[in-house]
mmCIF file with all atom_site columns, C-alpha atoms in Angstrom:
data_model
loop_
_atom_site.group_PDB
_atom_site.id
_atom_site.type_symbol
_atom_site.label_atom_id
_atom_site.label_alt_id
_atom_site.label_comp_id
_atom_site.label_asym_id
_atom_site.label_entity_id
_atom_site.label_seq_id
_atom_site.pdbx_PDB_ins_code
_atom_site.Cartn_x
_atom_site.Cartn_y
_atom_site.Cartn_z
_atom_site.occupancy
_atom_site.B_iso_or_equiv
_atom_site.pdbx_formal_charge
_atom_site.auth_seq_id
_atom_site.auth_comp_id
_atom_site.auth_asym_id
_atom_site.auth_atom_id
_atom_site.pdbx_PDB_model_num
ATOM 1   C CA . ALA A 1 1   ? 275.721 388.657 203.141 1.00 77.00 ? 1   ALA A CA 1
ATOM 2   C CA . GLN A 1 2   ? 278.642 390.226 201.407 1.00 82.00 ? 2   GLN A CA 1
ATOM 3   C CA . SER A 1 3   ? 278.767 394.264 201.950 1.00 89.00 ? 3   SER A CA 1
ATOM 4   C CA . VAL A 1 4   ? 281.489 396.810 200.433 1.00 95.00 ? 4   VAL A CA 1
ATOM 5   C CA . THR A 1 5   ? 282.366 400.030 201.781 1.00 96.00 ? 5   THR A CA 1
ATOM 6   C CA . GLN A 1 6   ? 284.405 402.822 200.046 1.00 96.00 ? 6   GLN A CA 1
ATOM 7   C CA . LEU A 1 7   ? 285.332 404.963 202.516 1.00 91.00 ? 7   LEU A CA 1
ATOM 8   C CA . ASP A 1 8   ? 285.678 408.159 200.316 1.00 94.00 ? 8   ASP A CA 1
ATOM 9   C CA . SER A 1 9   ? 282.526 409.491 198.420 1.00 95.00 ? 9   SER A CA 1
ATOM 10  C CA . GLN A 1 10  ? 284.840 412.122 196.957 1.00 97.00 ? 10  GLN A CA 1
ATOM 11  C CA . VAL A 1 11  ? 288.577 412.489 196.021 1.00 97.00 ? 11  VAL A CA 1
ATOM 12  C CA . PRO A 1 12  ? 290.089 415.394 194.578 1.00 97.00 ? 12  PRO A CA 1
ATOM 13  C CA . VAL A 1 13  ? 293.362 415.315 193.331 1.00 97.00 ? 13  VAL A CA 1
ATOM 14  C CA . PHE A 1 14  ? 295.814 417.387 190.896 1.00 97.00 ? 14  PHE A CA 1
ATOM 15  C CA . GLU A 1 15  ? 297.212 415.948 187.958 1.00 97.00 ? 15  GLU A CA 1
ATOM 16  C CA . GLU A 1 16  ? 299.962 413.897 187.708 1.00 97.00 ? 16  GLU A CA 1
ATOM 17  C CA . ALA A 1 17  ? 299.302 412.785 191.772 1.00 98.00 ? 17  ALA A CA 1
ATOM 18  C CA . PRO A 1 18  ? 299.137 409.749 192.682 1.00 98.00 ? 18  PRO A CA 1
ATOM 19  C CA . VAL A 1 19  ? 295.972 408.484 194.268 1.00 98.00 ? 19  VAL A CA 1
ATOM 20  C CA . GLU A 1 20  ? 294.556 405.633 195.914 1.00 98.00 ? 20  GLU A CA 1
ATOM 21  C CA . LEU A 1 21  ? 290.898 404.320 196.317 1.00 98.00 ? 21  LEU A CA 1
ATOM 22  C CA . ARG A 1 22  ? 290.208 402.678 199.505 1.00 97.00 ? 22  ARG A CA 1
ATOM 23  C CA . CYS A 1 23  ? 287.532 399.529 199.554 1.00 97.00 ? 23  CYS A CA 1
ATOM 24  C CA . ASN A 1 24  ? 286.929 397.194 202.112 1.00 96.00 ? 24  ASN A CA 1
ATOM 25  C CA . TYR A 1 25  ? 284.586 394.382 201.940 1.00 94.00 ? 25  TYR A CA 1
ATOM 26  C CA . SER A 1 26  ? 282.930 392.136 204.555 1.00 90.00 ? 26  SER A CA 1
ATOM 27  C CA . SER A 1 27  ? 282.304 388.485 203.496 1.00 84.00 ? 27  SER A CA 1
ATOM 28  C CA . SER A 1 28  ? 282.432 384.968 205.658 1.00 77.00 ? 28  SER A CA 1
ATOM 29  C CA . VAL A 1 29  ? 283.575 383.314 202.437 1.00 80.00 ? 29  VAL A CA 1
ATOM 30  C CA . SER A 1 30  ? 285.512 383.653 199.205 1.00 80.00 ? 30  SER A CA 1
ATOM 31  C CA . VAL A 1 31  ? 284.616 386.236 197.158 1.00 83.00 ? 31  VAL A CA 1
ATOM 32  C CA . TYR A 1 32  ? 285.940 387.594 193.310 1.00 88.00 ? 32  TYR A CA 1
ATOM 33  C CA . LEU A 1 33  ? 286.734 391.637 193.698 1.00 92.00 ? 33  LEU A CA 1
ATOM 34  C CA . PHE A 1 34  ? 286.256 394.182 191.192 1.00 94.00 ? 34  PHE A CA 1
ATOM 35  C CA . TRP A 1 35  ? 286.613 397.713 190.352 1.00 97.00 ? 35  TRP A CA 1
ATOM 36  C CA . TYR A 1 36  ? 284.376 399.640 187.796 1.00 97.00 ? 36  TYR A CA 1
ATOM 37  C CA . VAL A 1 37  ? 284.840 402.857 186.483 1.00 97.00 ? 37  VAL A CA 1
ATOM 38  C CA . GLN A 1 38  ? 281.796 405.143 185.281 1.00 95.00 ? 38  GLN A CA 1
ATOM 39  C CA . TYR A 1 39  ? 282.688 407.988 183.059 1.00 93.00 ? 39  TYR A CA 1
ATOM 40  C CA . PRO A 1 40  ? 279.924 410.879 183.059 1.00 87.00 ? 40  PRO A CA 1
ATOM 41  C CA . ASN A 1 41  ? 277.259 409.527 181.353 1.00 81.00 ? 41  ASN A CA 1
ATOM 42  C CA . GLN A 1 42  ? 278.486 406.362 180.564 1.00 86.00 ? 42  GLN A CA 1
ATOM 43  C CA . GLY A 1 43  ? 277.976 402.567 181.212 1.00 87.00 ? 43  GLY A CA 1
ATOM 44  C CA . LEU A 1 44  ? 280.128 400.609 183.897 1.00 94.00 ? 44  LEU A CA 1
ATOM 45  C CA . GLN A 1 45  ? 283.560 399.474 182.300 1.00 94.00 ? 45  GLN A CA 1
ATOM 46  C CA . LEU A 1 46  ? 285.703 396.468 184.123 1.00 94.00 ? 46  LEU A CA 1
ATOM 47  C CA . LEU A 1 47  ? 288.959 398.219 185.261 1.00 96.00 ? 47  LEU A CA 1
ATOM 48  C CA . LEU A 1 48  ? 290.363 395.241 186.563 1.00 95.00 ? 48  LEU A CA 1
ATOM 49  C CA . LYS A 1 49  ? 289.253 392.077 188.786 1.00 92.00 ? 49  LYS A CA 1
ATOM 50  C CA . TYR A 1 50  ? 290.741 389.570 191.353 1.00 91.00 ? 50  TYR A CA 1
ATOM 51  C CA . LEU A 1 51  ? 289.808 386.180 191.190 1.00 86.00 ? 51  LEU A CA 1
ATOM 52  C CA . SER A 1 52  ? 292.303 383.915 192.805 1.00 84.00 ? 52  SER A CA 1
ATOM 53  C CA . GLY A 1 53  ? 296.141 383.951 192.340 1.00 85.00 ? 53  GLY A CA 1
ATOM 54  C CA . SER A 1 54  ? 298.600 386.972 192.839 1.00 88.00 ? 54  SER A CA 1
ATOM 55  C CA . THR A 1 55  ? 297.079 389.586 195.078 1.00 90.00 ? 55  THR A CA 1
ATOM 56  C CA . LEU A 1 56  ? 298.551 392.310 192.971 1.00 95.00 ? 56  LEU A CA 1
ATOM 57  C CA . VAL A 1 57  ? 296.492 392.956 190.064 1.00 95.00 ? 57  VAL A CA 1
ATOM 58  C CA . LYS A 1 58  ? 296.877 395.366 187.079 1.00 96.00 ? 58  LYS A CA 1
ATOM 59  C CA . GLY A 1 59  ? 294.378 396.755 185.283 1.00 95.00 ? 59  GLY A CA 1
ATOM 60  C CA . ILE A 1 60  ? 293.752 399.058 182.269 1.00 94.00 ? 60  ILE A CA 1
ATOM 61  C CA . ASN A 1 61  ? 294.741 402.679 181.878 1.00 93.00 ? 61  ASN A CA 1
ATOM 62  C CA . GLY A 1 62  ? 297.632 402.074 184.478 1.00 96.00 ? 62  GLY A CA 1
ATOM 63  C CA . PHE A 1 63  ? 295.442 401.586 187.310 1.00 97.00 ? 63  PHE A CA 1
ATOM 64  C CA . GLU A 1 64  ? 296.183 398.470 190.081 1.00 97.00 ? 64  GLU A CA 1
ATOM 65  C CA . ALA A 1 65  ? 294.697 396.850 193.180 1.00 97.00 ? 65  ALA A CA 1
ATOM 66  C CA . GLU A 1 66  ? 296.065 394.628 196.086 1.00 95.00 ? 66  GLU A CA 1
ATOM 67  C CA . PHE A 1 67  ? 293.903 392.008 197.652 1.00 94.00 ? 67  PHE A CA 1
ATOM 68  C CA . ASN A 1 68  ? 294.749 391.951 201.125 1.00 93.00 ? 68  ASN A CA 1
ATOM 69  C CA . LYS A 1 69  ? 292.439 389.148 202.955 1.00 90.00 ? 69  LYS A CA 1
ATOM 70  C CA . SER A 1 70  ? 293.697 389.801 206.408 1.00 91.00 ? 70  SER A CA 1
ATOM 71  C CA . GLN A 1 71  ? 292.507 393.297 206.200 1.00 92.00 ? 71  GLN A CA 1
ATOM 72  C CA . THR A 1 72  ? 289.894 392.691 203.973 1.00 93.00 ? 72  THR A CA 1
ATOM 73  C CA . SER A 1 73  ? 290.446 395.354 201.654 1.00 95.00 ? 73  SER A CA 1
ATOM 74  C CA . PHE A 1 74  ? 291.197 396.045 198.136 1.00 97.00 ? 74  PHE A CA 1
ATOM 75  C CA . HIS A 1 75  ? 292.282 399.528 197.564 1.00 97.00 ? 75  HIS A CA 1
ATOM 76  C CA . LEU A 1 76  ? 292.859 400.785 194.176 1.00 98.00 ? 76  LEU A CA 1
ATOM 77  C CA . ARG A 1 77  ? 295.781 402.873 193.175 1.00 98.00 ? 77  ARG A CA 1
ATOM 78  C CA . LYS A 1 78  ? 297.558 404.439 190.304 1.00 98.00 ? 78  LYS A CA 1
ATOM 79  C CA . PRO A 1 79  ? 300.861 406.455 190.803 1.00 97.00 ? 79  PRO A CA 1
ATOM 80  C CA . SER A 1 80  ? 300.221 409.264 188.188 1.00 97.00 ? 80  SER A CA 1
ATOM 81  C CA . VAL A 1 81  ? 296.496 410.601 187.156 1.00 97.00 ? 81  VAL A CA 1
ATOM 82  C CA . HIS A 1 82  ? 295.384 412.341 184.288 1.00 97.00 ? 82  HIS A CA 1
ATOM 83  C CA . ILE A 1 83  ? 292.403 414.641 184.209 1.00 97.00 ? 83  ILE A CA 1
ATOM 84  C CA . SER A 1 84  ? 290.916 411.969 181.929 1.00 96.00 ? 84  SER A CA 1
ATOM 85  C CA . ASP A 1 85  ? 290.885 409.638 185.024 1.00 97.00 ? 85  ASP A CA 1
ATOM 86  C CA . THR A 1 86  ? 287.748 412.021 186.105 1.00 97.00 ? 86  THR A CA 1
ATOM 87  C CA . ALA A 1 87  ? 285.207 409.628 186.895 1.00 97.00 ? 87  ALA A CA 1
ATOM 88  C CA . GLU A 1 88  ? 283.315 407.503 189.567 1.00 96.00 ? 88  GLU A CA 1
ATOM 89  C CA . TYR A 1 89  ? 285.002 404.378 190.465 1.00 98.00 ? 89  TYR A CA 1
ATOM 90  C CA . PHE A 1 90  ? 282.656 401.307 192.147 1.00 97.00 ? 90  PHE A CA 1
ATOM 91  C CA . CYS A 1 91  ? 284.356 398.917 194.014 1.00 97.00 ? 91  CYS A CA 1
ATOM 92  C CA . ALA A 1 92  ? 282.358 395.288 193.852 1.00 94.00 ? 92  ALA A CA 1
ATOM 93  C CA . VAL A 1 93  ? 282.398 391.733 194.977 1.00 92.00 ? 93  VAL A CA 1
ATOM 94  C CA . SER A 1 94  ? 280.537 388.467 194.379 1.00 87.00 ? 94  SER A CA 1
ATOM 95  C CA . LEU A 1 95  ? 280.471 385.040 195.016 1.00 77.00 ? 95  LEU A CA 1
ATOM 96  C CA . GLY A 1 96  ? 281.847 382.217 192.702 1.00 66.00 ? 96  GLY A CA 1
ATOM 97  C CA . SER A 1 97  ? 278.543 380.483 191.309 1.00 60.00 ? 97  SER A CA 1
ATOM 98  C CA . SER A 1 98  ? 278.284 376.727 191.238 1.00 58.00 ? 98  SER A CA 1
ATOM 99  C CA . GLN A 1 99  ? 277.866 376.743 187.331 1.00 54.00 ? 99  GLN A CA 1
ATOM 100 C CA . GLY A 1 100 ? 281.021 378.633 187.061 1.00 54.00 ? 100 GLY A CA 1
ATOM 101 C CA . GLY A 1 101 ? 281.269 382.327 186.599 1.00 56.00 ? 101 GLY A CA 1
ATOM 102 C CA . SER A 1 102 ? 280.134 385.097 189.211 1.00 61.00 ? 102 SER A CA 1
ATOM 103 C CA . GLU A 1 103 ? 276.775 385.689 191.067 1.00 78.00 ? 103 GLU A CA 1
ATOM 104 C CA . LYS A 1 104 ? 275.392 389.065 191.569 1.00 86.00 ? 104 LYS A CA 1
ATOM 105 C CA . LEU A 1 105 ? 277.382 391.855 192.102 1.00 90.00 ? 105 LEU A CA 1
ATOM 106 C CA . VAL A 1 106 ? 277.510 393.804 195.536 1.00 92.00 ? 106 VAL A CA 1
ATOM 107 C CA . PHE A 1 107 ? 278.673 397.364 194.953 1.00 95.00 ? 107 PHE A CA 1
ATOM 108 C CA . GLY A 1 108 ? 280.057 400.112 197.272 1.00 96.00 ? 108 GLY A CA 1
ATOM 109 C CA . LYS A 1 109 ? 278.579 403.520 197.214 1.00 95.00 ? 109 LYS A CA 1
ATOM 110 C CA . GLY A 1 110 ? 281.148 404.846 194.887 1.00 96.00 ? 110 GLY A CA 1
ATOM 111 C CA . THR A 1 111 ? 284.163 407.332 194.948 1.00 97.00 ? 111 THR A CA 1
ATOM 112 C CA . LYS A 1 112 ? 283.881 410.701 192.727 1.00 96.00 ? 112 LYS A CA 1
ATOM 113 C CA . LEU A 1 113 ? 287.711 411.399 191.465 1.00 97.00 ? 113 LEU A CA 1
ATOM 114 C CA . THR A 1 114 ? 288.110 414.506 190.058 1.00 97.00 ? 114 THR A CA 1
ATOM 115 C CA . VAL A 1 115 ? 291.449 415.299 188.691 1.00 97.00 ? 115 VAL A CA 1
ATOM 116 C CA . ASN A 1 116 ? 292.149 419.197 188.163 1.00 96.00 ? 116 ASN A CA 1
ATOM 117 C CA . PRO A 1 117 ? 295.007 420.372 186.340 1.00 95.00 ? 117 PRO A CA 1
ATOM 118 C CA . GLY B 2 1   ? 282.348 391.874 168.849 1.00 57.00 ? 1   GLY B CA 1
ATOM 119 C CA . ALA B 2 2   ? 279.052 393.546 170.052 1.00 83.00 ? 2   ALA B CA 1
ATOM 120 C CA . GLY B 2 3   ? 278.660 394.348 173.579 1.00 92.00 ? 3   GLY B CA 1
ATOM 121 C CA . VAL B 2 4   ? 275.531 393.991 175.973 1.00 95.00 ? 4   VAL B CA 1
ATOM 122 C CA . SER B 2 5   ? 272.653 396.097 173.948 1.00 95.00 ? 5   SER B CA 1
ATOM 123 C CA . GLN B 2 6   ? 269.839 397.658 175.898 1.00 96.00 ? 6   GLN B CA 1
ATOM 124 C CA . SER B 2 7   ? 266.718 399.312 174.670 1.00 96.00 ? 7   SER B CA 1
ATOM 125 C CA . PRO B 2 8   ? 265.165 401.885 174.866 1.00 97.00 ? 8   PRO B CA 1
ATOM 126 C CA . SER B 2 9   ? 267.976 403.886 175.948 1.00 95.00 ? 9   SER B CA 1
ATOM 127 C CA . ASN B 2 10  ? 265.453 406.531 177.662 1.00 97.00 ? 10  ASN B CA 1
ATOM 128 C CA . LYS B 2 11  ? 262.138 405.993 178.580 1.00 97.00 ? 11  LYS B CA 1
ATOM 129 C CA . VAL B 2 12  ? 259.648 408.648 180.169 1.00 98.00 ? 12  VAL B CA 1
ATOM 130 C CA . THR B 2 13  ? 256.088 407.289 181.839 1.00 98.00 ? 13  THR B CA 1
ATOM 131 C CA . GLU B 2 14  ? 253.400 408.529 183.286 1.00 97.00 ? 14  GLU B CA 1
ATOM 132 C CA . LYS B 2 15  ? 252.881 407.378 186.926 1.00 97.00 ? 15  LYS B CA 1
ATOM 133 C CA . GLY B 2 16  ? 250.715 403.951 187.093 1.00 97.00 ? 16  GLY B CA 1
ATOM 134 C CA . LYS B 2 17  ? 251.678 402.755 183.502 1.00 98.00 ? 17  LYS B CA 1
ATOM 135 C CA . ASP B 2 18  ? 253.699 399.642 182.892 1.00 98.00 ? 18  ASP B CA 1
ATOM 136 C CA . VAL B 2 19  ? 256.871 399.498 180.852 1.00 98.00 ? 19  VAL B CA 1
ATOM 137 C CA . GLU B 2 20  ? 259.113 396.789 179.588 1.00 98.00 ? 20  GLU B CA 1
ATOM 138 C CA . LEU B 2 21  ? 262.805 397.421 179.557 1.00 98.00 ? 21  LEU B CA 1
ATOM 139 C CA . ARG B 2 22  ? 265.034 394.793 176.940 1.00 97.00 ? 22  ARG B CA 1
ATOM 140 C CA . CYS B 2 23  ? 268.207 393.504 177.112 1.00 97.00 ? 23  CYS B CA 1
ATOM 141 C CA . ASP B 2 24  ? 270.239 391.850 174.643 1.00 96.00 ? 24  ASP B CA 1
ATOM 142 C CA . PRO B 2 25  ? 273.612 390.120 176.394 1.00 94.00 ? 25  PRO B CA 1
ATOM 143 C CA . ILE B 2 26  ? 276.525 389.307 174.687 1.00 93.00 ? 26  ILE B CA 1
ATOM 144 C CA . SER B 2 27  ? 276.225 386.153 172.101 1.00 91.00 ? 27  SER B CA 1
ATOM 145 C CA . GLY B 2 28  ? 277.431 382.971 174.070 1.00 87.00 ? 28  GLY B CA 1
ATOM 146 C CA . HIS B 2 29  ? 276.858 384.591 177.506 1.00 90.00 ? 29  HIS B CA 1
ATOM 147 C CA . THR B 2 30  ? 274.946 381.836 179.744 1.00 87.00 ? 30  THR B CA 1
ATOM 148 C CA . ALA B 2 31  ? 274.373 384.306 182.458 1.00 89.00 ? 31  ALA B CA 1
ATOM 149 C CA . LEU B 2 32  ? 272.445 387.765 182.525 1.00 93.00 ? 32  LEU B CA 1
ATOM 150 C CA . TYR B 2 33  ? 272.069 390.530 185.420 1.00 94.00 ? 33  TYR B CA 1
ATOM 151 C CA . TRP B 2 34  ? 269.922 393.261 185.971 1.00 97.00 ? 34  TRP B CA 1
ATOM 152 C CA . TYR B 2 35  ? 270.888 396.022 188.413 1.00 97.00 ? 35  TYR B CA 1
ATOM 153 C CA . ARG B 2 36  ? 269.337 399.654 189.395 1.00 97.00 ? 36  ARG B CA 1
ATOM 154 C CA . GLN B 2 37  ? 271.508 402.685 189.717 1.00 95.00 ? 37  GLN B CA 1
ATOM 155 C CA . SER B 2 38  ? 269.649 405.754 191.244 1.00 92.00 ? 38  SER B CA 1
ATOM 156 C CA . LEU B 2 39  ? 271.066 408.456 193.545 1.00 85.00 ? 39  LEU B CA 1
ATOM 157 C CA . GLY B 2 40  ? 269.821 407.733 196.862 1.00 77.00 ? 40  GLY B CA 1
ATOM 158 C CA . GLN B 2 41  ? 270.370 403.789 196.462 1.00 81.00 ? 41  GLN B CA 1
ATOM 159 C CA . GLY B 2 42  ? 273.573 403.512 194.260 1.00 88.00 ? 42  GLY B CA 1
ATOM 160 C CA . LEU B 2 43  ? 273.884 400.311 192.318 1.00 94.00 ? 43  LEU B CA 1
ATOM 161 C CA . GLU B 2 44  ? 271.612 397.463 193.583 1.00 94.00 ? 44  GLU B CA 1
ATOM 162 C CA . PHE B 2 45  ? 271.053 393.705 192.044 1.00 94.00 ? 45  PHE B CA 1
ATOM 163 C CA . LEU B 2 46  ? 267.690 393.292 190.776 1.00 96.00 ? 46  LEU B CA 1
ATOM 164 C CA . ILE B 2 47  ? 267.767 389.558 189.453 1.00 95.00 ? 47  ILE B CA 1
ATOM 165 C CA . TYR B 2 48  ? 270.287 387.010 188.034 1.00 90.00 ? 48  TYR B CA 1
ATOM 166 C CA . PHE B 2 49  ? 269.898 384.329 185.610 1.00 90.00 ? 49  PHE B CA 1
ATOM 167 C CA . GLN B 2 50  ? 271.867 381.568 184.777 1.00 86.00 ? 50  GLN B CA 1
ATOM 168 C CA . GLY B 2 51  ? 271.477 378.887 182.106 1.00 82.00 ? 51  GLY B CA 1
ATOM 169 C CA . ASN B 2 52  ? 268.640 377.018 183.164 1.00 81.00 ? 52  ASN B CA 1
ATOM 170 C CA . SER B 2 53  ? 268.441 377.366 186.391 1.00 83.00 ? 53  SER B CA 1
ATOM 171 C CA . ALA B 2 54  ? 265.969 379.207 188.511 1.00 85.00 ? 54  ALA B CA 1
ATOM 172 C CA . PRO B 2 55  ? 266.350 382.764 188.543 1.00 89.00 ? 55  PRO B CA 1
ATOM 173 C CA . ASP B 2 56  ? 267.666 384.886 191.575 1.00 89.00 ? 56  ASP B CA 1
ATOM 174 C CA . LYS B 2 57  ? 264.888 387.323 192.256 1.00 92.00 ? 57  LYS B CA 1
ATOM 175 C CA . SER B 2 58  ? 265.993 388.332 195.884 1.00 90.00 ? 58  SER B CA 1
ATOM 176 C CA . GLY B 2 59  ? 266.838 391.638 194.944 1.00 93.00 ? 59  GLY B CA 1
ATOM 177 C CA . LEU B 2 60  ? 263.626 392.694 193.275 1.00 96.00 ? 60  LEU B CA 1
ATOM 178 C CA . PRO B 2 61  ? 261.821 395.153 195.375 1.00 94.00 ? 61  PRO B CA 1
ATOM 179 C CA . SER B 2 62  ? 258.164 394.568 194.978 1.00 95.00 ? 62  SER B CA 1
ATOM 180 C CA . ASP B 2 63  ? 256.113 391.960 193.223 1.00 96.00 ? 63  ASP B CA 1
ATOM 181 C CA . ARG B 2 64  ? 255.306 395.145 190.437 1.00 97.00 ? 64  ARG B CA 1
ATOM 182 C CA . PHE B 2 65  ? 258.961 394.295 189.244 1.00 97.00 ? 65  PHE B CA 1
ATOM 183 C CA . SER B 2 66  ? 259.609 390.871 187.110 1.00 97.00 ? 66  SER B CA 1
ATOM 184 C CA . ALA B 2 67  ? 261.671 389.713 184.350 1.00 96.00 ? 67  ALA B CA 1
ATOM 185 C CA . GLU B 2 68  ? 261.959 386.946 182.030 1.00 95.00 ? 68  GLU B CA 1
ATOM 186 C CA . ARG B 2 69  ? 264.957 385.831 179.570 1.00 93.00 ? 69  ARG B CA 1
ATOM 187 C CA . THR B 2 70  ? 263.516 383.822 176.682 1.00 84.00 ? 70  THR B CA 1
ATOM 188 C CA . GLY B 2 71  ? 265.778 381.112 174.755 1.00 81.00 ? 71  GLY B CA 1
ATOM 189 C CA . GLY B 2 72  ? 268.475 381.543 177.293 1.00 77.00 ? 72  GLY B CA 1
ATOM 190 C CA . SER B 2 73  ? 269.374 384.973 175.370 1.00 89.00 ? 73  SER B CA 1
ATOM 191 C CA . VAL B 2 74  ? 267.167 388.318 175.343 1.00 95.00 ? 74  VAL B CA 1
ATOM 192 C CA . SER B 2 75  ? 265.756 389.418 178.651 1.00 96.00 ? 75  SER B CA 1
ATOM 193 C CA . THR B 2 76  ? 263.164 391.986 179.397 1.00 97.00 ? 76  THR B CA 1
ATOM 194 C CA . LEU B 2 77  ? 262.227 393.455 182.552 1.00 98.00 ? 77  LEU B CA 1
ATOM 195 C CA . THR B 2 78  ? 258.746 394.786 183.492 1.00 98.00 ? 78  THR B CA 1
ATOM 196 C CA . ILE B 2 79  ? 257.541 397.346 185.991 1.00 98.00 ? 79  ILE B CA 1
ATOM 197 C CA . GLN B 2 80  ? 253.946 397.185 186.483 1.00 98.00 ? 80  GLN B CA 1
ATOM 198 C CA . ARG B 2 81  ? 251.741 400.418 187.831 1.00 98.00 ? 81  ARG B CA 1
ATOM 199 C CA . THR B 2 82  ? 255.165 402.368 187.579 1.00 98.00 ? 82  THR B CA 1
ATOM 200 C CA . GLN B 2 83  ? 255.818 404.971 190.856 1.00 97.00 ? 83  GLN B CA 1
ATOM 201 C CA . GLN B 2 84  ? 257.986 407.795 191.009 1.00 96.00 ? 84  GLN B CA 1
ATOM 202 C CA . GLU B 2 85  ? 260.425 405.863 193.176 1.00 95.00 ? 85  GLU B CA 1
ATOM 203 C CA . ASP B 2 86  ? 261.090 403.885 189.942 1.00 96.00 ? 86  ASP B CA 1
ATOM 204 C CA . SER B 2 87  ? 262.902 406.290 188.225 1.00 97.00 ? 87  SER B CA 1
ATOM 205 C CA . ALA B 2 88  ? 266.792 404.920 187.666 1.00 97.00 ? 88  ALA B CA 1
ATOM 206 C CA . VAL B 2 89  ? 268.869 403.761 185.460 1.00 96.00 ? 89  VAL B CA 1
ATOM 207 C CA . TYR B 2 90  ? 268.546 400.373 184.998 1.00 97.00 ? 90  TYR B CA 1
ATOM 208 C CA . LEU B 2 91  ? 271.650 398.330 184.016 1.00 97.00 ? 91  LEU B CA 1
ATOM 209 C CA . CYS B 2 92  ? 272.015 395.064 182.400 1.00 96.00 ? 92  CYS B CA 1
ATOM 210 C CA . ALA B 2 93  ? 274.893 392.565 182.655 1.00 95.00 ? 93  ALA B CA 1
ATOM 211 C CA . SER B 2 94  ? 276.380 389.575 181.394 1.00 93.00 ? 94  SER B CA 1
ATOM 212 C CA . SER B 2 95  ? 278.934 387.104 181.612 1.00 89.00 ? 95  SER B CA 1
ATOM 213 C CA . PHE B 2 96  ? 279.829 383.830 180.281 1.00 83.00 ? 96  PHE B CA 1
ATOM 214 C CA . MET B 2 97  ? 280.229 380.250 181.930 1.00 69.00 ? 97  MET B CA 1
ATOM 215 C CA . GLY B 2 98  ? 283.589 380.280 183.801 1.00 56.00 ? 98  GLY B CA 1
ATOM 216 C CA . GLY B 2 99  ? 284.017 384.001 183.763 1.00 61.00 ? 99  GLY B CA 1
ATOM 217 C CA . GLY B 2 100 ? 284.272 386.152 186.608 1.00 69.00 ? 100 GLY B CA 1
ATOM 218 C CA . GLU B 2 101 ? 283.244 389.563 185.199 1.00 83.00 ? 101 GLU B CA 1
ATOM 219 C CA . GLN B 2 102 ? 280.195 390.665 183.939 1.00 90.00 ? 102 GLN B CA 1
ATOM 220 C CA . TYR B 2 103 ? 280.107 393.312 181.043 1.00 92.00 ? 103 TYR B CA 1
ATOM 221 C CA . PHE B 2 104 ? 277.623 395.862 181.629 1.00 95.00 ? 104 PHE B CA 1
ATOM 222 C CA . GLY B 2 105 ? 275.162 397.832 179.049 1.00 95.00 ? 105 GLY B CA 1
ATOM 223 C CA . PRO B 2 106 ? 274.510 401.290 178.580 1.00 93.00 ? 106 PRO B CA 1
ATOM 224 C CA . GLY B 2 107 ? 271.590 401.157 180.440 1.00 95.00 ? 107 GLY B CA 1
ATOM 225 C CA . THR B 2 108 ? 267.760 402.586 180.228 1.00 97.00 ? 108 THR B CA 1
ATOM 226 C CA . ARG B 2 109 ? 267.275 405.588 182.089 1.00 96.00 ? 109 ARG B CA 1
ATOM 227 C CA . LEU B 2 110 ? 263.494 405.362 183.417 1.00 98.00 ? 110 LEU B CA 1
ATOM 228 C CA . THR B 2 111 ? 261.828 408.782 184.363 1.00 97.00 ? 111 THR B CA 1
ATOM 229 C CA . VAL B 2 112 ? 258.376 408.311 186.019 1.00 97.00 ? 112 VAL B CA 1
ATOM 230 C CA . THR B 2 113 ? 256.148 411.682 185.876 1.00 96.00 ? 113 THR B CA 1
#
């Protein structure tokens, strides 16, 4: 079974500072990796994904993440955050489906990012 | 194009009543997923439909929960004899054949009083 650990439940940062949100996963087989963002009172929006290929993936809103197989990590980074990045961020893994696409997502507990002026 | 839609957006029900939650996936998406988001448990998988295959029901918390997907499109999640611990936001997602990412709807907030 897969599991996801997000080491920080809350991360406060100042505007224009860099940020890294940590995610580690556990799986005995290859997985797909995702970061989703949830703004207050809204649904989940995909930030970026790793399916295969280049280990550095770039997503929307200036975010990027690096897949590290040896450390089973998929940390999310942004070099300079904005007030509008305040939200909850979820790391997730899934297996590939035999019919294409992905199976169920297993989520981490989430990291609340608060960007202060 | 249109995204995943869910109805109702909010539902308040009395303990012991049955509720039905609806999900309309993105047109052409063959896979449909239900998740639950609650303060205590975070985001939990409930059930997954993929094409004509038997659904993966491994996440349903009890036999009071069931779901169906008619005609490979719309899905209904039914909770019978609701309990207060069923209070949560129920999220639906869909994905297309060969795609990795799941697209989420806005959710249905269920409150059991």
